XYZ file of C-alpha atoms in Angstrom:
577
model
C 0.052 -0.099 -0.036
C 3.334 2.063 -0.413
C 1.264 3.971 -3.467
C -1.366 5.537 -0.849
C 1.323 7.176 1.207
C -0.288 10.810 -0.166
C 1.478 13.586 -1.322
C 0.728 16.210 -3.843
C -1.494 14.283 -6.170
C -4.052 13.237 -3.035
C -3.683 9.686 -0.989
C -6.084 8.217 0.771
C -8.847 8.971 3.450
C -9.828 7.383 6.680
C -13.658 8.101 7.876
C -13.977 6.455 11.236
C -16.897 4.419 12.203
C -20.277 5.693 12.866
C -23.978 4.372 12.149
C -23.774 4.085 8.586
C -20.261 2.747 8.144
C -19.956 0.384 11.582
C -16.433 -0.594 10.737
C -14.877 2.738 9.128
C -14.152 3.391 5.752
C -11.402 4.720 3.435
C -11.465 6.297 0.088
C -8.474 6.453 -2.644
C -8.428 9.735 -4.172
C -6.084 8.557 -7.196
C -9.437 6.593 -8.099
C -7.405 3.222 -8.663
C -8.309 1.014 -5.650
C -12.474 0.984 -6.444
C -11.995 -3.056 -6.006
C -10.774 -2.329 -2.175
C -12.578 -2.216 0.459
C -11.920 -1.374 4.231
C -11.395 -5.162 5.513
C -8.967 -4.892 3.057
C -7.221 -1.958 5.028
C -7.813 -3.973 8.392
C -5.969 -6.951 7.524
C -3.368 -5.406 5.879
C -3.021 -3.713 9.677
C -3.351 -7.028 11.308
C -7.185 -5.051 12.734
C -10.013 -7.310 13.868
C -13.231 -6.212 12.643
C -14.781 -6.125 16.121
C -12.033 -3.678 17.364
C -12.241 -1.474 14.002
C -15.915 -0.544 15.190
C -14.361 1.458 18.129
C -17.323 0.534 20.597
C -17.209 -1.272 24.384
C -17.799 -5.210 23.943
C -20.432 -6.370 26.694
C -20.537 -10.084 26.609
C -24.072 -12.141 28.093
C -23.069 -14.593 30.650
C -25.565 -16.597 32.827
C -26.038 -15.707 35.861
C -24.689 -11.757 35.565
C -28.013 -10.373 34.443
C -27.665 -7.841 37.285
C -23.661 -7.125 35.526
C -24.845 -6.829 32.023
C -27.683 -4.511 32.429
C -25.530 -2.193 34.748
C -23.136 -2.279 32.013
C -25.441 -1.554 29.025
C -27.069 1.062 31.267
C -23.695 2.649 31.285
C -22.946 2.963 27.715
C -26.135 4.475 27.127
C -25.120 7.230 29.490
C -21.914 7.314 27.881
C -23.330 7.985 24.761
C -24.734 11.576 25.722
C -28.112 10.886 23.941
C -29.886 9.429 26.288
C -30.976 10.356 30.115
C -33.795 9.497 32.503
C -36.926 11.577 33.123
C -39.689 10.526 35.413
C -38.762 6.842 35.580
C -38.297 6.743 32.018
C -35.427 6.493 29.556
C -35.880 9.252 26.906
C -33.983 11.235 24.105
C -34.251 14.122 22.873
C -35.138 14.027 19.046
C -36.565 16.628 16.095
C -38.956 15.976 14.203
C -37.595 16.403 10.779
C -41.180 17.458 9.231
C -42.002 20.447 11.671
C -38.668 21.287 13.127
C -40.277 20.937 16.524
C -37.359 19.482 19.122
C -38.755 17.158 21.767
C -38.674 14.349 24.767
C -39.452 11.851 23.219
C -39.660 8.201 25.758
C -37.715 4.974 24.600
C -39.767 2.191 23.833
C -38.657 -1.183 24.715
C -38.388 -2.157 21.287
C -36.426 1.079 20.686
C -34.501 0.366 23.883
C -32.839 -2.851 22.212
C -32.320 -0.508 18.972
C -29.982 1.942 21.041
C -28.204 -0.675 23.223
C -27.020 -2.392 20.142
C -25.705 1.113 18.675
C -24.045 2.088 21.743
C -22.121 -1.650 22.408
C -20.934 -4.524 20.398
C -23.054 -8.049 21.996
C -21.569 -11.204 22.264
C -22.492 -14.524 23.220
C -20.860 -17.727 24.123
C -21.293 -20.206 21.099
C -20.958 -23.582 22.339
C -20.620 -25.252 18.479
C -17.366 -22.734 17.656
C -16.618 -22.744 21.891
C -15.991 -18.710 21.139
C -17.390 -15.777 21.372
C -19.471 -14.373 18.392
C -21.367 -11.525 18.092
C -25.121 -11.417 18.923
C -28.099 -9.157 19.136
C -29.028 -7.497 22.606
C -30.871 -9.842 24.612
C -34.823 -9.037 24.517
C -34.614 -10.352 28.596
C -32.032 -7.973 29.532
C -33.756 -5.066 27.345
C -37.141 -5.649 29.936
C -35.243 -5.793 32.834
C -33.440 -2.147 31.826
C -36.820 -0.974 30.934
C -38.634 -1.731 34.242
C -35.951 -0.974 36.195
C -37.367 1.725 39.130
C -33.920 3.596 39.237
C -31.034 4.459 36.850
C -27.735 5.200 38.567
C -25.942 5.837 35.379
C -28.108 8.307 33.166
C -28.297 11.994 33.412
C -31.671 13.446 34.804
C -33.127 15.172 31.904
C -35.391 18.053 33.632
C -36.641 19.404 30.602
C -35.934 21.517 27.632
C -35.325 25.490 26.594
C -35.686 27.308 23.668
C -33.217 30.192 24.534
C -31.175 31.334 27.029
C -32.018 30.645 30.564
C -32.052 31.650 33.956
C -30.288 29.751 36.641
C -31.537 29.087 40.340
C -28.755 32.034 41.338
C -29.957 34.651 38.892
C -27.362 34.034 36.626
C -27.674 33.607 32.700
C -26.961 30.343 31.168
C -26.089 31.038 27.493
C -24.874 27.557 26.384
C -26.701 25.384 24.577
C -26.878 21.756 25.474
C -27.067 19.475 28.355
C -26.476 21.553 31.855
C -25.905 18.932 34.016
C -26.234 21.083 36.887
C -29.685 21.794 36.574
C -30.714 18.594 34.387
C -31.734 21.329 31.508
C -31.006 21.123 27.655
C -30.879 24.234 25.722
C -31.933 23.852 22.386
C -31.093 27.286 20.566
C -28.196 28.999 18.890
C -26.764 31.355 21.385
C -25.724 33.218 18.291
C -29.340 34.731 18.027
C -29.576 36.412 21.689
C -27.604 39.118 22.840
C -28.426 39.756 26.404
C -26.107 42.297 28.039
C -23.682 40.566 31.553
C -24.507 43.923 33.325
C -27.790 45.313 31.611
C -28.494 48.563 33.578
C -32.287 50.537 34.269
C -31.511 52.292 30.876
C -31.251 49.262 29.214
C -34.585 47.557 30.832
C -36.116 50.513 30.070
C -35.670 49.977 26.623
C -36.577 46.795 26.608
C -39.752 47.062 28.081
C -40.679 50.197 25.534
C -39.732 47.287 23.221
C -42.213 44.998 24.097
C -44.301 47.468 24.938
C -44.634 48.424 21.108
C -45.734 44.876 20.246
C -48.852 45.000 22.100
C -49.983 48.645 20.929
C -52.474 47.512 19.146
C -54.152 44.912 21.652
C -57.371 46.440 22.906
C -56.989 46.180 26.730
C -59.718 46.680 29.412
C -57.246 48.193 32.195
C -53.564 49.382 32.591
C -53.435 46.070 34.906
C -54.172 44.318 31.653
C -51.514 45.783 30.195
C -49.331 44.626 32.748
C -50.590 41.002 32.772
C -49.834 41.036 28.770
C -46.194 42.016 29.498
C -45.483 39.316 32.461
C -46.636 37.363 30.321
C -44.054 37.487 28.077
C -41.783 37.537 30.560
C -42.832 34.129 31.973
C -42.668 32.873 28.693
C -39.341 33.776 28.286
C -37.860 32.438 31.550
C -40.294 29.270 32.448
C -37.803 26.695 32.046
C -35.821 28.421 34.891
C -39.258 28.824 37.470
C -40.120 25.555 39.722
C -44.191 26.684 39.045
C -45.608 29.623 37.619
C -49.221 30.593 37.366
C -51.605 30.198 34.303
C -52.328 32.385 32.160
C -56.024 33.310 30.705
C -56.663 35.586 27.918
C -60.599 36.958 28.187
C -62.808 38.727 25.976
C -66.457 39.987 25.419
C -66.889 38.299 22.106
C -65.389 36.614 19.235
C -62.649 38.618 17.042
C -60.986 40.593 20.115
C -57.694 38.947 19.782
C -57.566 36.296 22.537
C -55.880 33.484 20.177
C -53.356 36.110 18.755
C -52.193 37.078 21.769
C -51.794 33.519 22.634
C -49.524 33.366 19.802
C -47.671 36.246 20.449
C -46.884 35.172 24.274
C -46.183 31.603 22.450
C -43.176 33.175 20.621
C -41.293 33.754 23.202
C -41.262 30.644 25.082
C -40.737 28.871 21.419
C -40.014 29.523 17.847
C -42.586 26.576 17.103
C -45.996 27.759 16.322
C -48.694 26.202 19.324
C -50.887 23.177 19.210
C -53.819 23.834 21.450
C -56.332 21.640 22.535
C -59.712 21.848 24.568
C -59.943 21.603 28.043
C -60.639 18.685 29.233
C -64.133 17.397 30.837
C -63.038 16.382 33.960
C -59.813 15.355 36.313
C -59.320 12.051 35.106
C -59.150 12.843 31.553
C -57.166 15.950 32.838
C -54.979 13.911 34.288
C -53.575 11.423 31.989
C -53.581 14.296 29.268
C -51.263 16.164 31.064
C -48.581 13.298 31.672
C -48.592 12.653 28.360
C -48.013 16.057 27.310
C -45.389 16.803 30.397
C -43.543 13.896 29.299
C -42.475 15.602 26.136
C -41.499 18.919 27.521
C -43.454 21.023 25.619
C -42.604 24.815 26.148
C -46.171 25.576 26.047
C -49.711 23.826 26.711
C -52.476 26.112 25.801
C -56.623 25.232 26.091
C -58.161 27.436 23.111
C -61.349 28.603 22.899
C -63.194 27.380 26.366
C -67.116 27.530 26.535
C -67.122 27.086 29.756
C -65.392 28.348 33.312
C -61.955 27.356 34.155
C -62.572 24.613 36.567
C -60.316 23.648 39.300
C -59.126 19.783 38.281
C -57.264 18.430 41.118
C -54.017 17.472 38.476
C -54.395 21.169 36.806
C -54.058 22.436 40.440
C -51.010 20.382 41.286
C -49.581 21.159 37.526
C -49.389 25.037 38.659
C -48.023 25.024 42.729
C -45.797 21.930 42.329
C -42.630 21.310 40.373
C -43.766 17.542 39.811
C -46.331 15.325 39.515
C -46.991 11.678 39.577
C -49.319 9.339 37.263
C -49.337 6.396 36.025
C -48.375 6.373 31.932
C -50.614 4.493 29.402
C -49.206 1.650 28.126
C -46.313 1.111 30.009
C -46.591 -0.784 33.593
C -44.984 2.368 35.581
C -45.565 5.390 37.289
C -43.590 8.550 35.869
C -43.001 11.578 37.518
C -42.326 14.443 35.390
C -42.021 18.190 35.711
C -44.081 21.065 34.959
C -41.891 23.667 33.528
C -44.376 24.421 31.471
C -46.590 27.406 30.154
C -50.120 26.885 30.479
C -52.316 29.773 29.185
C -55.947 29.360 27.597
C -58.237 31.734 26.201
C -62.293 32.227 26.092
C -65.078 34.433 25.807
C -66.777 35.714 28.806
C -65.138 32.943 31.425
C -62.531 32.791 33.749
C -60.301 31.123 36.441
C -63.263 29.639 39.714
C -62.813 28.228 43.045
C -59.295 26.909 43.399
C -58.186 28.099 39.888
C -58.892 32.097 40.842
C -55.556 32.272 42.708
C -53.251 30.338 39.940
C -54.155 32.499 37.091
C -53.455 35.575 35.878
C -56.158 37.146 33.991
C -55.719 39.109 30.352
C -58.885 41.232 29.672
C -59.656 42.221 26.108
C -62.275 45.165 25.309
C -62.015 46.104 22.004
C -64.796 49.207 21.908
C -66.374 48.331 18.535
C -69.196 46.668 17.357
C -67.205 43.500 15.362
C -64.366 43.651 16.564
C -63.184 41.082 13.722
C -63.831 43.687 11.301
C -60.810 45.696 12.593
C -57.777 46.186 10.700
C -54.026 46.736 12.057
C -50.847 48.189 11.000
C -49.173 44.987 12.030
C -51.455 42.192 10.716
C -48.341 39.816 10.836
C -46.925 40.497 14.382
C -46.695 36.898 15.321
C -44.565 36.137 11.989
C -42.321 39.116 12.763
C -41.749 38.247 16.399
C -40.317 34.976 14.971
C -38.608 36.305 12.454
C -36.450 38.430 15.032
C -36.924 36.224 17.894
C -33.763 36.814 19.073
C -34.064 39.803 19.824
C -37.197 40.143 21.377
C -36.413 37.358 23.889
C -33.076 39.001 24.913
C -35.206 41.650 25.312
C -37.409 40.113 27.740
C -34.159 38.408 29.516
C -32.350 41.792 29.502
C -35.187 43.738 31.507
C -35.276 40.460 33.799
C -31.550 40.502 34.530
C -31.437 44.373 34.721
C -33.612 44.063 38.078
C -31.630 41.744 39.383
C -28.613 43.527 38.730
C -29.883 46.259 40.113
C -30.175 44.346 43.555
C -33.696 42.942 43.447
C -35.787 46.149 44.499
C -38.733 44.941 45.892
C -42.002 47.392 45.175
C -44.801 46.885 47.679
C -47.414 44.407 46.786
C -49.810 41.949 48.182
C -47.932 38.473 48.273
C -49.559 35.668 45.877
C -49.418 32.194 47.821
C -47.101 29.769 45.844
C -45.303 32.167 43.187
C -42.992 33.706 45.181
C -39.879 33.090 42.793
C -42.421 33.915 40.258
C -43.527 37.082 41.351
C -39.980 38.296 42.066
C -38.814 37.448 38.659
C -41.379 38.383 36.218
C -44.003 40.703 38.288
C -41.316 42.664 40.350
C -39.246 43.564 37.289
C -42.203 45.303 35.807
C -43.554 47.174 38.713
C -39.813 48.617 39.142
C -39.992 50.254 36.173
C -43.267 51.858 37.172
C -45.539 49.196 35.188
C -49.098 48.477 37.029
C -49.579 45.277 39.221
C -50.051 42.431 36.498
C -51.524 39.896 39.663
C -54.511 42.487 40.734
C -56.997 40.211 38.171
C -56.206 37.373 40.679
C -57.409 38.999 43.470
C -60.746 40.240 41.781
C -61.459 36.643 40.271
C -60.899 35.786 43.875
C -63.337 38.311 45.016
C -65.772 37.422 42.223
C -65.687 33.412 42.417
C -69.166 32.133 42.542
C -68.707 29.784 45.684
C -68.082 32.841 47.519
C -70.879 34.719 47.099
C -72.760 31.652 47.988
C -70.886 31.088 51.362
C -71.196 34.651 51.979
C -75.388 34.071 51.629
C -74.922 30.718 53.437
C -72.937 32.302 56.225
C -75.094 35.593 56.588
C -78.396 33.370 56.065
C -77.480 30.914 58.679
C -76.369 33.120 61.541
C -80.130 34.955 60.983
C -81.599 32.252 61.787
C -79.467 30.350 64.162
C -77.241 33.378 65.760
C -73.986 31.624 67.281
C -76.179 28.231 68.076
C -74.746 24.986 66.619
C -77.298 23.886 64.325
C -77.233 20.179 62.278
C -78.058 20.076 58.760
C -81.659 18.702 59.136
C -81.950 21.465 61.430
C -81.286 24.015 58.734
C -83.399 22.360 56.428
C -86.408 21.696 58.120
C -85.952 25.542 59.198
C -85.844 26.644 55.740
C -89.441 25.481 55.203
C -91.026 28.291 57.341
C -92.453 31.406 56.190
C -90.543 34.350 57.515
C -87.709 36.806 56.037
C -84.883 34.524 57.109
C -86.111 30.851 56.530
C -87.189 31.852 53.182
C -83.777 33.523 52.591
C -81.867 30.733 53.523
C -84.302 28.005 51.638
C -83.090 30.127 48.785
C -79.371 29.281 49.077
C -79.508 26.006 50.446
C -81.688 24.912 46.942
C -79.301 26.831 45.024
C -76.592 25.128 46.724
C -77.949 21.056 47.257
C -81.465 21.513 45.223
C -82.663 18.699 43.724
C -86.153 17.856 42.294
C -87.326 20.514 44.690
C -85.892 18.733 47.643
C -82.709 19.950 49.219
C -80.286 17.283 49.725
C -78.966 17.040 52.990
C -75.570 14.626 52.458
C -74.615 17.415 49.390
C -75.274 20.135 51.269
C -73.284 18.644 54.658
C -70.248 17.985 51.732
C -70.795 21.181 50.504
C -70.370 23.185 53.528
C -67.754 20.941 55.452
C -65.431 21.478 51.604
C -65.925 25.026 52.734
C -65.614 25.231 56.647
C -63.078 27.783 57.494
C -63.137 29.968 54.891
C -63.495 33.623 55.918
C -65.656 35.547 53.667
C -67.071 38.985 55.134
C -65.487 38.224 58.425
C -67.462 35.193 58.904
C -66.435 31.376 58.480
C -68.587 28.015 59.622
C -67.218 25.753 62.016
C -67.587 22.408 63.649
C -69.842 23.088 66.602
C -66.767 22.003 69.279
C -68.419 19.548 72.421
C -70.824 18.379 69.742
C -71.548 14.941 69.721
C -72.834 14.791 65.933
C -70.144 15.315 62.811
C -73.260 17.426 61.460
C -73.664 20.284 63.829
C -72.210 23.362 62.585
C -72.034 26.919 63.685
C -71.142 30.281 61.840
C -68.916 32.507 64.016
C -67.228 36.346 63.430
C -63.720 36.267 63.099
C -62.060 39.874 64.637
C -58.690 40.369 63.419
C -56.635 42.842 61.657
C -55.072 42.595 58.173
C -52.393 45.188 57.134
C -51.977 45.821 53.319
C -48.761 47.908 52.383
C -49.766 50.691 49.827
C -46.744 52.824 48.809
C -45.572 53.917 51.935
C -48.828 53.754 53.377
C -50.181 51.237 55.477
C -54.139 50.412 55.466
C -55.773 48.800 58.437
C -58.915 46.507 57.251
C -60.883 45.108 60.108
C -62.739 41.738 60.539
C -61.810 40.636 57.227
C -58.701 38.750 58.024
C -58.213 36.912 54.552
C -60.436 38.483 52.212
C -59.698 39.531 49.129
C -62.755 41.818 48.736
C -60.921 44.031 51.983
C -57.656 43.705 50.291
C -58.856 44.927 46.938
C -61.066 48.418 48.507
C -57.226 49.022 51.214
C -54.941 48.669 47.897
C -57.249 51.233 45.677
C -57.260 53.767 49.441
C -60.650 53.031 50.369
């Protein structure tokens, strides 16, 4: 092979092994060795084909299944393409059609293929009394697939489509896997330009750029504009937040721009178009949907065009206030735990969050002052496409705004705390208020005050107190008393029928469950409590709660008496009433 030593006229080129060329390849640039193969080169160099594959060898030995499976997992980890997520083995893939990058769980047949790719497998052949190549045994793959823990595979907590905030407030600008927090960055860092130490002036310029995007949306109040801005910030840094509230866009009629605003917000979370789905009818459907979606680590989960209020499904409430949620995956005989770091959004006409969803949802109200909103014309009709085309610029503006607040020492503006969302409030609410924007969470407290259950509870407590005073009373006593004709009994009967009326009769069991579910909740200074010393679990009484609630509003502290934990009282105090 001396004629292939190279020179000015070329030589030979050797290619390392890969999936297409298992033992490598070579090409003669002279063109006169077309009949020669890589195996000829290996024989000349006295290299066996197994060694040329440059892959480790795993030998299947009877009685050593635990060691074999451990070695297989170790080689998967070294490949740096496989991870563990929620008790499953997963990989990061990009759809060739949509170009969407997602986390894909590895099925058992796919695991066999993956194991064959990361190592050469051998079994002992009794006839030849030698080790021969073999496929990864399905039994060994099944044991690895069904394992409850994976000591070698790195944990993959989620995907991020742009530079992201780390727990210490620094900005991670390098794509790929970050072993410190388990995030995988899928972005081109060159497209983003965030100053290392942004100033307030740079933050104000970034805010002006983001506000310019929203200038043609018809927000009902300044607080709704602020809510839209905080939704943009949330979308931009969602992967760095353990949990965040849901974003709901509401209007009075079709064509108001609800879905379009959701598309605009989505563009700050991912370069891919959103794929909205319908809101689940019950908690079981909701749990299955969320587990299936969150396993893929989508940037956004959106429920579009709601026809009813945002119901407080238990699984949705968990996803909005917890970093993790668990459940059994369909088709897999194991329970998975998934990270909830996705932006949840919804939209609908004249619908909104109720009950436990009220405190978990930021509502953006749109109110076009025209008869037919869909007939309006806009100066920037392709706004979403414009943002996607210059996505790096706009996302960098959002990140600059947040980072400037951090660099400035995290200055805090006096405002009502939002339970469960301390980190989100600091990073997506405080920076806007620092720059003079309205409080974007005003809708949360308004929704809590407008909660239908709250109004019904207030009516029941007032009527119960008027009939029984502070005396304990049982459910049957209340039902019997409602049959009398005086004014207090009529009002009590009306509210009891609203709560538990069925075919003209009050269902006592249903009424008891309703009161039990709302026991202890303070509304207008009253609450239901179990009667102390009562031998019956059904004896209830209404008591008044006298306490003081202090609300900081700027430099002034307002005091509200007898309305502890009452959102109405807070709203009145915050307005200075």
